[in-house]
PDB file of C-alpha atoms and ligand atoms in Angstrom:
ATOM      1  CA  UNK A   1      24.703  15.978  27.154  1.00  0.00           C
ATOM      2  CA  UNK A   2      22.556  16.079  23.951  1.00  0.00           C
ATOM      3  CA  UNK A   3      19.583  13.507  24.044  1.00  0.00           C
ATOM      4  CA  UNK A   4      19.268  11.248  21.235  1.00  0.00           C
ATOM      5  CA  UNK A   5      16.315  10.570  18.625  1.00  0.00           C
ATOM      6  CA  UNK A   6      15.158   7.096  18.347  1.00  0.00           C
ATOM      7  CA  UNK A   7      13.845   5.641  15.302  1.00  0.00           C
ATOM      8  CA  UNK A   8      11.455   3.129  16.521  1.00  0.00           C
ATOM      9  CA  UNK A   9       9.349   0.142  14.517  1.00  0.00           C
ATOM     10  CA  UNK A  10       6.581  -0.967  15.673  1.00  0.00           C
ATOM     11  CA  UNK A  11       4.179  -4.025  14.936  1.00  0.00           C
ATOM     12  CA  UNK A  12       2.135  -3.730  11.751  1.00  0.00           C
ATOM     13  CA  UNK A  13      -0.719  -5.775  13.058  1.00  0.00           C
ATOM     14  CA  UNK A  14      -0.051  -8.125  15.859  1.00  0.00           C
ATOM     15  CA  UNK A  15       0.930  -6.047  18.990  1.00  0.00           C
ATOM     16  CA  UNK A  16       3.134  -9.113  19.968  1.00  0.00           C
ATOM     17  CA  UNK A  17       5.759  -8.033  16.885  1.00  0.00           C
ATOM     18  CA  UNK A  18       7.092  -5.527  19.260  1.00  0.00           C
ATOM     19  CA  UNK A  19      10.596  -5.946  20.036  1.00  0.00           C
ATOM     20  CA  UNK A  20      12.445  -6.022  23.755  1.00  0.00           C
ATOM     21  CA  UNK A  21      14.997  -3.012  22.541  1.00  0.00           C
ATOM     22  CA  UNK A  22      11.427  -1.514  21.331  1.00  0.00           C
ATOM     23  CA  UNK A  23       9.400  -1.329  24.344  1.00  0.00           C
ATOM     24  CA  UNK A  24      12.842  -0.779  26.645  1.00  0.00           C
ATOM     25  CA  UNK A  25      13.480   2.653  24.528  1.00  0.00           C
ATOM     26  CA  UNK A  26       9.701   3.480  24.878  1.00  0.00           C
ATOM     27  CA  UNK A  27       9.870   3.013  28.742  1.00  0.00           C
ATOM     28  CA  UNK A  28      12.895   5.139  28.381  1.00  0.00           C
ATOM     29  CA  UNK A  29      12.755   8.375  26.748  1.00  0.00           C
ATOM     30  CA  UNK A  30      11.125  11.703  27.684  1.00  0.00           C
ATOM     31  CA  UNK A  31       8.599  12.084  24.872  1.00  0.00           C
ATOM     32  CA  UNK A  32       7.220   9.741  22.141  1.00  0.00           C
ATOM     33  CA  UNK A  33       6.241  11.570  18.450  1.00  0.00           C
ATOM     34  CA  UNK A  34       3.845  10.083  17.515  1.00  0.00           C
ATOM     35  CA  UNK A  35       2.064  10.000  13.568  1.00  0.00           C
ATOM     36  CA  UNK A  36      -1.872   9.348  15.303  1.00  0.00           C
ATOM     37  CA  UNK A  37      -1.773  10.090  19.500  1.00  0.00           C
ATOM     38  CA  UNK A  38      -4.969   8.167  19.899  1.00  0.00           C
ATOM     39  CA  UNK A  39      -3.490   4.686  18.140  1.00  0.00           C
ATOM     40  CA  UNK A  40      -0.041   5.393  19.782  1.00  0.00           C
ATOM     41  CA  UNK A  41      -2.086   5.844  23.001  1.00  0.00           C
ATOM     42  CA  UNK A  42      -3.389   2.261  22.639  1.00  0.00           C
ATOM     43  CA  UNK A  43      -0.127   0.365  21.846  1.00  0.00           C
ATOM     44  CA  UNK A  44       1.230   2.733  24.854  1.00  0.00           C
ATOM     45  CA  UNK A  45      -0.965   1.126  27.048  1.00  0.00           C
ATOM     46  CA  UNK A  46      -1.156  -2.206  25.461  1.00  0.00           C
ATOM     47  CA  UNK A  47       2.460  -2.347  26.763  1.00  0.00           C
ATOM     48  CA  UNK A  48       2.177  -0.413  30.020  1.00  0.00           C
ATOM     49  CA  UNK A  49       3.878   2.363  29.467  1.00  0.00           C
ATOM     50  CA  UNK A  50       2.936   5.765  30.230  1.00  0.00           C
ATOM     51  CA  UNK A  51       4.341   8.902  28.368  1.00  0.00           C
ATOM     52  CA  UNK A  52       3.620  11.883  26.834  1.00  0.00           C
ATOM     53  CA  UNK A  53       2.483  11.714  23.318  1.00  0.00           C
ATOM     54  CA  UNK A  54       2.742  14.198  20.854  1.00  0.00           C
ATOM     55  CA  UNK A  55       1.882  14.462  17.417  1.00  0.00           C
ATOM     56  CA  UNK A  56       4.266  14.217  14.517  1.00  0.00           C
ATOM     57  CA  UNK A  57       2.375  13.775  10.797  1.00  0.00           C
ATOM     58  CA  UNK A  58       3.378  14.544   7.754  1.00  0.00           C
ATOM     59  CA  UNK A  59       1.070  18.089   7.933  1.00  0.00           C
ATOM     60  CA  UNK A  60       3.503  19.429  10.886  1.00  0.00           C
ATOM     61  CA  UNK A  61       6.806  17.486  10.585  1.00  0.00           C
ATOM     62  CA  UNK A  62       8.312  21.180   9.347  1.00  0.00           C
ATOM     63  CA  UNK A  63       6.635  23.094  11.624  1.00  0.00           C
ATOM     64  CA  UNK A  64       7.718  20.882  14.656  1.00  0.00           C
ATOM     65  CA  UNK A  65      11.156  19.877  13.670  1.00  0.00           C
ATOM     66  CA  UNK A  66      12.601  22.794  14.950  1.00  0.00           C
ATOM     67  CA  UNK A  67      11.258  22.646  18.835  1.00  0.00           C
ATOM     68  CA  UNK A  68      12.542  18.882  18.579  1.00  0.00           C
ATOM     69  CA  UNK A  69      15.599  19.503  17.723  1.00  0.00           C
ATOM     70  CA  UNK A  70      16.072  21.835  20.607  1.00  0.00           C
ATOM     71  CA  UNK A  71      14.552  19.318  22.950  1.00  0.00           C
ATOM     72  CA  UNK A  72      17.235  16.944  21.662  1.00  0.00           C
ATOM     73  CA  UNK A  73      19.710  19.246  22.121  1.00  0.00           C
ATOM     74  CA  UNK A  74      18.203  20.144  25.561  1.00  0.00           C
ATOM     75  CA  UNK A  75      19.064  16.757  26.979  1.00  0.00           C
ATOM     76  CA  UNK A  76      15.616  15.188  26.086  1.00  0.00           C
ATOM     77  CA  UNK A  77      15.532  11.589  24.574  1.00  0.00           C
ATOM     78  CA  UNK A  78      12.835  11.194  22.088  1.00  0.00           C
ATOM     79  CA  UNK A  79      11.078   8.349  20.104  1.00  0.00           C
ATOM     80  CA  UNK A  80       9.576   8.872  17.167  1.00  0.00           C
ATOM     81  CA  UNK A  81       6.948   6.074  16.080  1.00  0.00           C
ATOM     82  CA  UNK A  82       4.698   5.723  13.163  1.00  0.00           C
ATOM     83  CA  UNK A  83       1.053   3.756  12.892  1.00  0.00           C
ATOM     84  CA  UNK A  84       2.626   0.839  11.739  1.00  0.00           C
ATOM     85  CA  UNK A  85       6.169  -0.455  10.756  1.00  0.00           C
ATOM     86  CA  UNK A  86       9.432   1.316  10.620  1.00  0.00           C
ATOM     87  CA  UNK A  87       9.136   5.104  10.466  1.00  0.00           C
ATOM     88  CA  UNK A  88      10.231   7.373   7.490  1.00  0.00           C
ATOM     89  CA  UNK A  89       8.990   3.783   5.187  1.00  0.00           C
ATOM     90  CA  UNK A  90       6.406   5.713   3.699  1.00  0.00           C
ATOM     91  CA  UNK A  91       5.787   7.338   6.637  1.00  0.00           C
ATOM     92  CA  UNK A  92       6.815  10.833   8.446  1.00  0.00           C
ATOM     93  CA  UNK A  93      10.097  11.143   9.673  1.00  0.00           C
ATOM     94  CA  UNK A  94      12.567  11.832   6.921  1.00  0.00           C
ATOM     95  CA  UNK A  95      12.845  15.435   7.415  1.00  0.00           C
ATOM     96  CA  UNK A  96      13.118  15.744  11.134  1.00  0.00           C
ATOM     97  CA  UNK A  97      15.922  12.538  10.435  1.00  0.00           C
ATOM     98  CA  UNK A  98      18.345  14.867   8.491  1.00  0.00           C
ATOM     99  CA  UNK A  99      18.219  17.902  10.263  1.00  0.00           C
ATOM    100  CA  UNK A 100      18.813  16.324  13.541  1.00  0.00           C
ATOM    101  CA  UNK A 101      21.851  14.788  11.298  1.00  0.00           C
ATOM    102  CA  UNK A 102      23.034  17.890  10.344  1.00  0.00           C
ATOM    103  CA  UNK A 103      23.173  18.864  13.814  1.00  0.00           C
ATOM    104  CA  UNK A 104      25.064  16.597  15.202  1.00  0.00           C
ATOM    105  CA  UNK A 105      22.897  14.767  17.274  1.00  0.00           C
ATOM    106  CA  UNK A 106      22.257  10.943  17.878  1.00  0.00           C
ATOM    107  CA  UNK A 107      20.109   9.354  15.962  1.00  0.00           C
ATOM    108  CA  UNK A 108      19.394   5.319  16.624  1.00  0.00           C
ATOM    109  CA  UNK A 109      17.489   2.618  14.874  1.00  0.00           C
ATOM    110  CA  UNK A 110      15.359   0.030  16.640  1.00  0.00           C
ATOM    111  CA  UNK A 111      14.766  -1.612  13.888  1.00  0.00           C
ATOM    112  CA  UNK A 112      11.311  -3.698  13.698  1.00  0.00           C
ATOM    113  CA  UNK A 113       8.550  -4.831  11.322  1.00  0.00           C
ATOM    114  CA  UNK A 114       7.934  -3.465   7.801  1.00  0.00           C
ATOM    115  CA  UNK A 115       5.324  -4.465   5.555  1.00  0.00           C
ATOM    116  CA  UNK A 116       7.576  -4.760   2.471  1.00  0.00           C
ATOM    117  CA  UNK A 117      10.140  -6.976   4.230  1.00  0.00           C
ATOM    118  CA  UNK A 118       7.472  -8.921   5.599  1.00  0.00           C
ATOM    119  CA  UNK A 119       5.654  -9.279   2.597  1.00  0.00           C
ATOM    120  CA  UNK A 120       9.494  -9.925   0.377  1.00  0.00           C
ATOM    121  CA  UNK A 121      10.242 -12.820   2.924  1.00  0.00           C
ATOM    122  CA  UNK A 122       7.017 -14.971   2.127  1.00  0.00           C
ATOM    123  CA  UNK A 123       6.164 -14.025  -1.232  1.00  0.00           C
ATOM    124  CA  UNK A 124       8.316 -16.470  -3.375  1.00  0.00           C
ATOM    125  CA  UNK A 125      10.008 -13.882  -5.487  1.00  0.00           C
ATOM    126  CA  UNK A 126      13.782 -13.169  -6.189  1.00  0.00           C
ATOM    127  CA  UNK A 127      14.629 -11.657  -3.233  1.00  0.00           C
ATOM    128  CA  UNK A 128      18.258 -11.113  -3.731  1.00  0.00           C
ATOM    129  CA  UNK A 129      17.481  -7.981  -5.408  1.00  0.00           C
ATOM    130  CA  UNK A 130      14.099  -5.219  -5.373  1.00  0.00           C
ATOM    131  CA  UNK A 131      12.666  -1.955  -5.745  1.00  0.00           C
ATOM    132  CA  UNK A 132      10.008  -0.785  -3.171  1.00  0.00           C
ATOM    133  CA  UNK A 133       8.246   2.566  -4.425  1.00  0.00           C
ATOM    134  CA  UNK A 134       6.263   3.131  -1.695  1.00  0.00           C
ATOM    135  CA  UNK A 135       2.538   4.362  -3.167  1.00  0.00           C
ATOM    136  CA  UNK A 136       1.791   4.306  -6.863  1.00  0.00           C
ATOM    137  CA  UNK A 137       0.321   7.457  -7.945  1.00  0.00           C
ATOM    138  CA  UNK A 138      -3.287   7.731  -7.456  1.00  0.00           C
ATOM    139  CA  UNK A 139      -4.132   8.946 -10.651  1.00  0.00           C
ATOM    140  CA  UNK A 140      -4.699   6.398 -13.197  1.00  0.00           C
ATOM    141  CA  UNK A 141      -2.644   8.557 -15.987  1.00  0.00           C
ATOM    142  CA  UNK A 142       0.280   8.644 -13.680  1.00  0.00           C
ATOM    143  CA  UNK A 143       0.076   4.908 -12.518  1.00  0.00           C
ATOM    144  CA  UNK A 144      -0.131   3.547 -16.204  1.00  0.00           C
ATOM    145  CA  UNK A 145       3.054   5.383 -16.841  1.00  0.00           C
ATOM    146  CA  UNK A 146       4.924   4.389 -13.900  1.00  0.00           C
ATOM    147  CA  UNK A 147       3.788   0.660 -14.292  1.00  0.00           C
ATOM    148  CA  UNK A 148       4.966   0.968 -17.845  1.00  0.00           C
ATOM    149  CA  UNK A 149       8.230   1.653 -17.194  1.00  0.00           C
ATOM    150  CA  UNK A 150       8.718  -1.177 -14.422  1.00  0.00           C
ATOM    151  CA  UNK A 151       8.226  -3.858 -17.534  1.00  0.00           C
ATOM    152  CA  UNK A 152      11.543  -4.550 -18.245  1.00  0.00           C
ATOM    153  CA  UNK A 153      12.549  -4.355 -14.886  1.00  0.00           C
ATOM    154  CA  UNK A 154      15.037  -7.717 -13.670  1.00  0.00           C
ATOM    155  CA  UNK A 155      14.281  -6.889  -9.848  1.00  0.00           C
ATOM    156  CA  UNK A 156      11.509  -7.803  -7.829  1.00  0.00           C
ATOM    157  CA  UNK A 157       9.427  -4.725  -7.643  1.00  0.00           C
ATOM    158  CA  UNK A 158       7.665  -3.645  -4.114  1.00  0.00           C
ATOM    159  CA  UNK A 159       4.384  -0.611  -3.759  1.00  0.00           C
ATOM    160  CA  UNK A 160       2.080  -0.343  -1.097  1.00  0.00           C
ATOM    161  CA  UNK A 161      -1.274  -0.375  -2.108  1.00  0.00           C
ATOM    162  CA  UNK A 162      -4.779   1.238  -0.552  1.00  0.00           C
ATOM    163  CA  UNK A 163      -7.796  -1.312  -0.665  1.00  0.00           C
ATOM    164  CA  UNK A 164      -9.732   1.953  -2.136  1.00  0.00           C
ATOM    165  CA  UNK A 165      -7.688   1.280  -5.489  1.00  0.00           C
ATOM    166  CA  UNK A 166      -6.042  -2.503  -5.521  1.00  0.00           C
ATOM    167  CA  UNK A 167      -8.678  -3.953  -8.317  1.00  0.00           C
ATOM    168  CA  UNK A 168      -8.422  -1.072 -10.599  1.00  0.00           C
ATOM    169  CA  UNK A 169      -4.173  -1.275  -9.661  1.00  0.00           C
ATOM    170  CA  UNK A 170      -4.486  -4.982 -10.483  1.00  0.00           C
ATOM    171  CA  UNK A 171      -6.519  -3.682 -14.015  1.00  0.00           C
ATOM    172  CA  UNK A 172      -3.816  -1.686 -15.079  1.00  0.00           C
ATOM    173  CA  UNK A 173      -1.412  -4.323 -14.203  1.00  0.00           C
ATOM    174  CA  UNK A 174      -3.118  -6.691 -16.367  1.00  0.00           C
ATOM    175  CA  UNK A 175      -3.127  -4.504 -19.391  1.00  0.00           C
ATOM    176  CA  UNK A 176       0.685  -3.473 -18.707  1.00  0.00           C
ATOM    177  CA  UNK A 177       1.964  -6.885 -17.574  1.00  0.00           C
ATOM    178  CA  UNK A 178      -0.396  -9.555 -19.091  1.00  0.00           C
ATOM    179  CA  UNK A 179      -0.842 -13.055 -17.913  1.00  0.00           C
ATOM    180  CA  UNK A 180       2.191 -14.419 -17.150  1.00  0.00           C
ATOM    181  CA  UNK A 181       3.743 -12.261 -14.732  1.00  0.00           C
ATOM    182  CA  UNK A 182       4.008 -13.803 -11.430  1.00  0.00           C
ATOM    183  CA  UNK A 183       2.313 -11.119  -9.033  1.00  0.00           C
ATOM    184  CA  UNK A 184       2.151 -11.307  -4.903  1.00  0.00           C
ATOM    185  CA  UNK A 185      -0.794  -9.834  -3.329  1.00  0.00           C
ATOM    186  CA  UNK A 186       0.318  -9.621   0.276  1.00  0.00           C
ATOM    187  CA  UNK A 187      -2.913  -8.798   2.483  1.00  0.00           C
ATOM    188  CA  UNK A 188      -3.191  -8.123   6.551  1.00  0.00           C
ATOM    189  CA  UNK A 189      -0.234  -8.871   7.197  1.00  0.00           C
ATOM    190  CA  UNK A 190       0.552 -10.343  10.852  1.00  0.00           C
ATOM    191  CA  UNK A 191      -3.394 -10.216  11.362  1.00  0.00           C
ATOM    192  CA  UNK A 192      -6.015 -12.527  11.793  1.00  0.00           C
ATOM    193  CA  UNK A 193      -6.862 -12.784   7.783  1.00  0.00           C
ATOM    194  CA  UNK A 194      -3.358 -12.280   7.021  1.00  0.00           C
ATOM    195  CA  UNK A 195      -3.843 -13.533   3.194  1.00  0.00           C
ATOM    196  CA  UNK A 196      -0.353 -14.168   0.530  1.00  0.00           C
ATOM    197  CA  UNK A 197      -1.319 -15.088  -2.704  1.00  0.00           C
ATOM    198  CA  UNK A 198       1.399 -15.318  -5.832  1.00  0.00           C
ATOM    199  CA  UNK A 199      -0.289 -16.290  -8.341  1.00  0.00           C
ATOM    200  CA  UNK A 200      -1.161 -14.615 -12.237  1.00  0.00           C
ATOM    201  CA  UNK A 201      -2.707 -11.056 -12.502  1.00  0.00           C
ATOM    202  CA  UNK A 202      -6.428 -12.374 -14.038  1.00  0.00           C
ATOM    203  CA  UNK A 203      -6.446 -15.366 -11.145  1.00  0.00           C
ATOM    204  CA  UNK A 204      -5.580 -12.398  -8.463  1.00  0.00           C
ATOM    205  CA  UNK A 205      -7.988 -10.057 -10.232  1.00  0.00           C
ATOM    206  CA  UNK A 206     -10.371 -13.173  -9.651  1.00  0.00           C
ATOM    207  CA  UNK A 207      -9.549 -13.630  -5.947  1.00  0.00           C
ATOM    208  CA  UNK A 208     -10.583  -9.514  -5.524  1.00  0.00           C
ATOM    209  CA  UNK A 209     -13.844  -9.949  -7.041  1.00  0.00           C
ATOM    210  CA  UNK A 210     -15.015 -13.282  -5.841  1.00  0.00           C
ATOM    211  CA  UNK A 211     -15.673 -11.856  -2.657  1.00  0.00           C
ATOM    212  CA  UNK A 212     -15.946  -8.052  -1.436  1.00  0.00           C
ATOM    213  CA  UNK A 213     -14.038  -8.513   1.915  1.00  0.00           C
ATOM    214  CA  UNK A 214     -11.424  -9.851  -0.650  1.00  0.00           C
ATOM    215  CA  UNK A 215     -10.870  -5.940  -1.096  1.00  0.00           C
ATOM    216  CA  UNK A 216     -10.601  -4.775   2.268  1.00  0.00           C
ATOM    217  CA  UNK A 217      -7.269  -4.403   4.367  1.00  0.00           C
ATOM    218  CA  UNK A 218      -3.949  -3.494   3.637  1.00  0.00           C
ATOM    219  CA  UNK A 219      -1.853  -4.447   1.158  1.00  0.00           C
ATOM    220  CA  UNK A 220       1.461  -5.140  -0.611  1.00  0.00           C
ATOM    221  CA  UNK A 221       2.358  -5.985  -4.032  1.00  0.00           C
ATOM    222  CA  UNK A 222       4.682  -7.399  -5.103  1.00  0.00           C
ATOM    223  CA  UNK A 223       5.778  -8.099  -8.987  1.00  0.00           C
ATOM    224  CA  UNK A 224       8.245 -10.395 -10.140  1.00  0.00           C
ATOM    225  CA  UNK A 225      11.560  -9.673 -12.190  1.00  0.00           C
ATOM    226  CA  UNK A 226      11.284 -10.058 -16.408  1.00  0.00           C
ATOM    227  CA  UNK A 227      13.515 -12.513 -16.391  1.00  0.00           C
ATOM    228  CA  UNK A 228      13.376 -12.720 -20.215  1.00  0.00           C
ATOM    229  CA  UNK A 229      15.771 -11.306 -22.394  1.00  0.00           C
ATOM    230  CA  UNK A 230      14.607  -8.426 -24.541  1.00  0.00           C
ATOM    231  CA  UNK A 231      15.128  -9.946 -27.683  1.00  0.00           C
ATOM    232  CA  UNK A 232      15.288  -6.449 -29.816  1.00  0.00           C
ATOM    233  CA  UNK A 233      17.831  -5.018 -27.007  1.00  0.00           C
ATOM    234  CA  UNK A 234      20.107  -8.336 -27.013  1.00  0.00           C
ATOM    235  CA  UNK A 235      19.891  -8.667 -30.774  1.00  0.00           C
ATOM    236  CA  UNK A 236      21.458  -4.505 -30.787  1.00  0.00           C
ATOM    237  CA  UNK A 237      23.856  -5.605 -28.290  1.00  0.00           C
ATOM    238  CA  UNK A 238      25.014  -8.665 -30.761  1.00  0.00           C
ATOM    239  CA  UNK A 239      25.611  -6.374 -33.726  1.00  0.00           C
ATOM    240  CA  UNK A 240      27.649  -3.703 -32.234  1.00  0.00           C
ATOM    241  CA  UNK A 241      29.969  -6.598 -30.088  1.00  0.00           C
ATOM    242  CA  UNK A 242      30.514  -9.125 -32.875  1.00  0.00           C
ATOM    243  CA  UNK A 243      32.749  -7.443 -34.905  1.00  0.00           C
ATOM    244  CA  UNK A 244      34.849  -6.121 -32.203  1.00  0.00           C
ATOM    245  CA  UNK A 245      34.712  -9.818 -30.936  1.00  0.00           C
ATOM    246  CA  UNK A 246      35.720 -11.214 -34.615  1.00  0.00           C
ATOM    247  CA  UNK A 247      38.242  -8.642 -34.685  1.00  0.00           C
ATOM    248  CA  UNK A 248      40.083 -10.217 -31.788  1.00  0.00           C
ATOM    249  CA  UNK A 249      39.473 -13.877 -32.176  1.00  0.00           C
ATOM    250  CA  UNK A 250      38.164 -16.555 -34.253  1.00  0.00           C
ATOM    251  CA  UNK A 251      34.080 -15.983 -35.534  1.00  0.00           C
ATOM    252  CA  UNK A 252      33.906 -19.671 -33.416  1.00  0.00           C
ATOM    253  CA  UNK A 253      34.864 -17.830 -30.045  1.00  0.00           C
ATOM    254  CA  UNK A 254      33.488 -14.805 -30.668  1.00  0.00           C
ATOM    255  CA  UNK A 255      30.363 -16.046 -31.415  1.00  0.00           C
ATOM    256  CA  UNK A 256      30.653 -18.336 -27.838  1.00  0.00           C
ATOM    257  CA  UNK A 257      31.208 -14.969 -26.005  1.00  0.00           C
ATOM    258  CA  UNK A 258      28.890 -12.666 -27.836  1.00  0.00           C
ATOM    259  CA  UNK A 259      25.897 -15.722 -26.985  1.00  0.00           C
ATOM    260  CA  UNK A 260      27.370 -15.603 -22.947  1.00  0.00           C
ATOM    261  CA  UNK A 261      26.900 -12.071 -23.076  1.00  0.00           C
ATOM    262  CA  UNK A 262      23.705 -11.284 -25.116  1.00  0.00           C
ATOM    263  CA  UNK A 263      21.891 -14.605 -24.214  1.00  0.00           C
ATOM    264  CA  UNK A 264      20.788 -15.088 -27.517  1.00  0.00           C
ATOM    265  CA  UNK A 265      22.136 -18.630 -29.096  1.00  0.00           C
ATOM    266  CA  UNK A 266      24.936 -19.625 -29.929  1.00  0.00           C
ATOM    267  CA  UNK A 267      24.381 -21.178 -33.345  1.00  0.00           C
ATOM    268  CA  UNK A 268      22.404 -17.717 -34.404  1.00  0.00           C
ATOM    269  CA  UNK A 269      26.071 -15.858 -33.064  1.00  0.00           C
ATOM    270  CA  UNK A 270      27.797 -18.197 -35.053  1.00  0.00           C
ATOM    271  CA  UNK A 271      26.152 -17.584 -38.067  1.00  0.00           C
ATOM    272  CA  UNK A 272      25.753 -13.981 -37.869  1.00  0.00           C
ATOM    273  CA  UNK A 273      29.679 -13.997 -37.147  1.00  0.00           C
ATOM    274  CA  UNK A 274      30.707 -15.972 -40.405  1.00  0.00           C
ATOM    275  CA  UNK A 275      28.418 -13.415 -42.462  1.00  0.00           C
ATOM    276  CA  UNK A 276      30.429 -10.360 -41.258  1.00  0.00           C
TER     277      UNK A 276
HETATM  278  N1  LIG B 301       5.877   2.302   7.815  1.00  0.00           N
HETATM  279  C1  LIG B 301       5.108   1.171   7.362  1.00  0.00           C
HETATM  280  C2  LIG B 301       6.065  -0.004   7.093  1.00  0.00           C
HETATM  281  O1  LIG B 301       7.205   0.018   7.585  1.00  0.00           O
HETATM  282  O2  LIG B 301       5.665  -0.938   6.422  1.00  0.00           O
HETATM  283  C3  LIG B 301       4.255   1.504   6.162  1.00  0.00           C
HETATM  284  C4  LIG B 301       3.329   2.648   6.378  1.00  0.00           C
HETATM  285  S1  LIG B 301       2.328   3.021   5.003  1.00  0.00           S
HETATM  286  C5  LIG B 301       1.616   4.539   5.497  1.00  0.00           C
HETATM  287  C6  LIG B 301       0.983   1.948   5.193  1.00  0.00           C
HETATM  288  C7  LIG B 301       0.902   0.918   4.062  1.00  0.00           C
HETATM  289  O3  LIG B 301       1.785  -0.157   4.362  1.00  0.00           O
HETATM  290  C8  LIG B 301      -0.475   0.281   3.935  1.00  0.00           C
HETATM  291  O4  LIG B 301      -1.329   1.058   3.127  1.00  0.00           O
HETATM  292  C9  LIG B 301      -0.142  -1.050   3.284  1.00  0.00           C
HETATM  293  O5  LIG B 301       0.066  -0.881   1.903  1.00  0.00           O
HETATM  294  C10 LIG B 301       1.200  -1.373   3.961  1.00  0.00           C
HETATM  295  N2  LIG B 301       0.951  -2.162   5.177  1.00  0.00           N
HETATM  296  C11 LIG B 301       1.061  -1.756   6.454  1.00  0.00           C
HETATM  297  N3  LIG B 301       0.736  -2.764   7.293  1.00  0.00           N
HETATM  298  C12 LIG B 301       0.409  -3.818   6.516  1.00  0.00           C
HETATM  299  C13 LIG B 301      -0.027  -5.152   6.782  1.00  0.00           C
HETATM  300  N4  LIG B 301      -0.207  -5.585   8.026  1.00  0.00           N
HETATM  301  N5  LIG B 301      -0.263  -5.969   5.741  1.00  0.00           N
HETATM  302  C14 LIG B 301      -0.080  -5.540   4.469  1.00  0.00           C
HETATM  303  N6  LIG B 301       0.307  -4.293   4.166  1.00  0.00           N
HETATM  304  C15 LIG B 301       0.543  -3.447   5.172  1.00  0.00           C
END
């Protein structure tokens, strides 16, 4: 019998976030990987349990992968863990995940906290649909460009962000996204100053400088959907459907369908139809 590798989340703040399945499989398994052995340690022993620890961060996950997998395949049932949240969400794991995959062997979620779930279900953005990214780039070159493209975005977007660069994050927002944008800075989450504002980029830029503990702790952001129609793309759209459209019906109905479609209205379809 091969042993099987257990994906385990654990809290991202408050130790009591740990779930029954969680602490069961922990109890249970031969060896616990472990991203930092002396944090792991503590949650260990938070919940009484005793095993050994190793260490499994994103500088050895290659090198070790290989001696796990034989464990696994050895009979040994292993848990693999991360500082906070669901391992593999920007976290180690991934690696070690698909070769154990491609050998055949067991691999089973306990699914459990994650800041970017957390921070979706609270925020007050569309959550029907999102993009997380994970980290922005740290460079400010790189950021600005990847911010840029998320403009037209319709999703909710989702990054993680350090409190070493949030205000100059929130800067580049500003100058990318202006004031209008609905933005959700999502702070300590499950902690004691757990802090969710949604609010405008300048009045979040505000609540960061106010105060310098307003800078410290983990974050999420979160950005809301354009929900605006880009006028130049919709008014392309309308020129290359509307004479199809006319071609098939009345300018009166294509010019109803052509204003369902593009969102622009329907007395500007109309008229553009007639002049075809
Ligand atoms: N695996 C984790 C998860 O499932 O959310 C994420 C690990 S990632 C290395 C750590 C980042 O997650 C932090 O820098 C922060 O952006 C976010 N994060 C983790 N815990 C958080 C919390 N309690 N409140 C807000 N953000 C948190």
């Amino acid at each position: 019998m091969t042993g099987i590798l257990f994906i385990v989340a654990t809290p991202i703040g408050n130790l009591d976030d740990i779930t029954f399945r969680a602490v069961e499989v922990l109890k249970s398994v031969d060896i616990v990987l472990a991203e930092n052995t002396r944090r792991s340690k503590k949650l260990l022993s938070h919940l009484d349990i005793s095993k050994p620890i190793r260490a499994f961060h994103e500088h050895n996950e290659r090198d070790k992968t290989k001696a796990i997998i034989g464990e696994l395949k050895s009979g040994k049932s292993i848990a693999l863990i991360s500082d906070a949240g669901t391992p593999l969400i920007s976290d180690p794991g991934y690696f070690l995940v698909v070769q154990a995959k491609k050998e055949g062997l067991r691999v089973v979620p306990i699914p459990g906290p994650s800041a970017l779930i957390t921070a979706l279900s609270v925020s007050g953005l569309a959550s029907d649909s999102f993009t997380f990214l994970g980290f922005l780039p740290s460079k400010q070159i790189a950021r600005v460009k990847l911010l840029k493209s998320l403009v037209s975005r319709t999703e909710t977007i989702i990054f993680y962000e350090s409190p070493k660069r949030i205000l100059s994050t929130l800067s580049d927002m500003y100058i990318i996204f202006g004031d209008v944008r609905e933005v959700c800075l999502a702070k300590e989450l499950t902690k004691t100053f757990e802090t969710i504002h949604t609010d405008s980029i300048p009045n979040l830029i505000q609540y960061l400088t106010i105060e310098q503990n307003h800078q410290k702790g983990e974050f999420v952001i979160l950005i809301s959907a354009n929900d605006k129609i880009d006028i130049a793309e919709a008014e392309n759209q309308l020129d290359s459907l509307l004479p199809i459209l006319c071609a098939e019906m009345g300018a009166s109905k294509a010019a109803k369908l052509a204003a369902k479609i593009t969102g622009i209205d329907k007395n500007q379809c109309y008229k553009k139809a007639v002049d075809l």
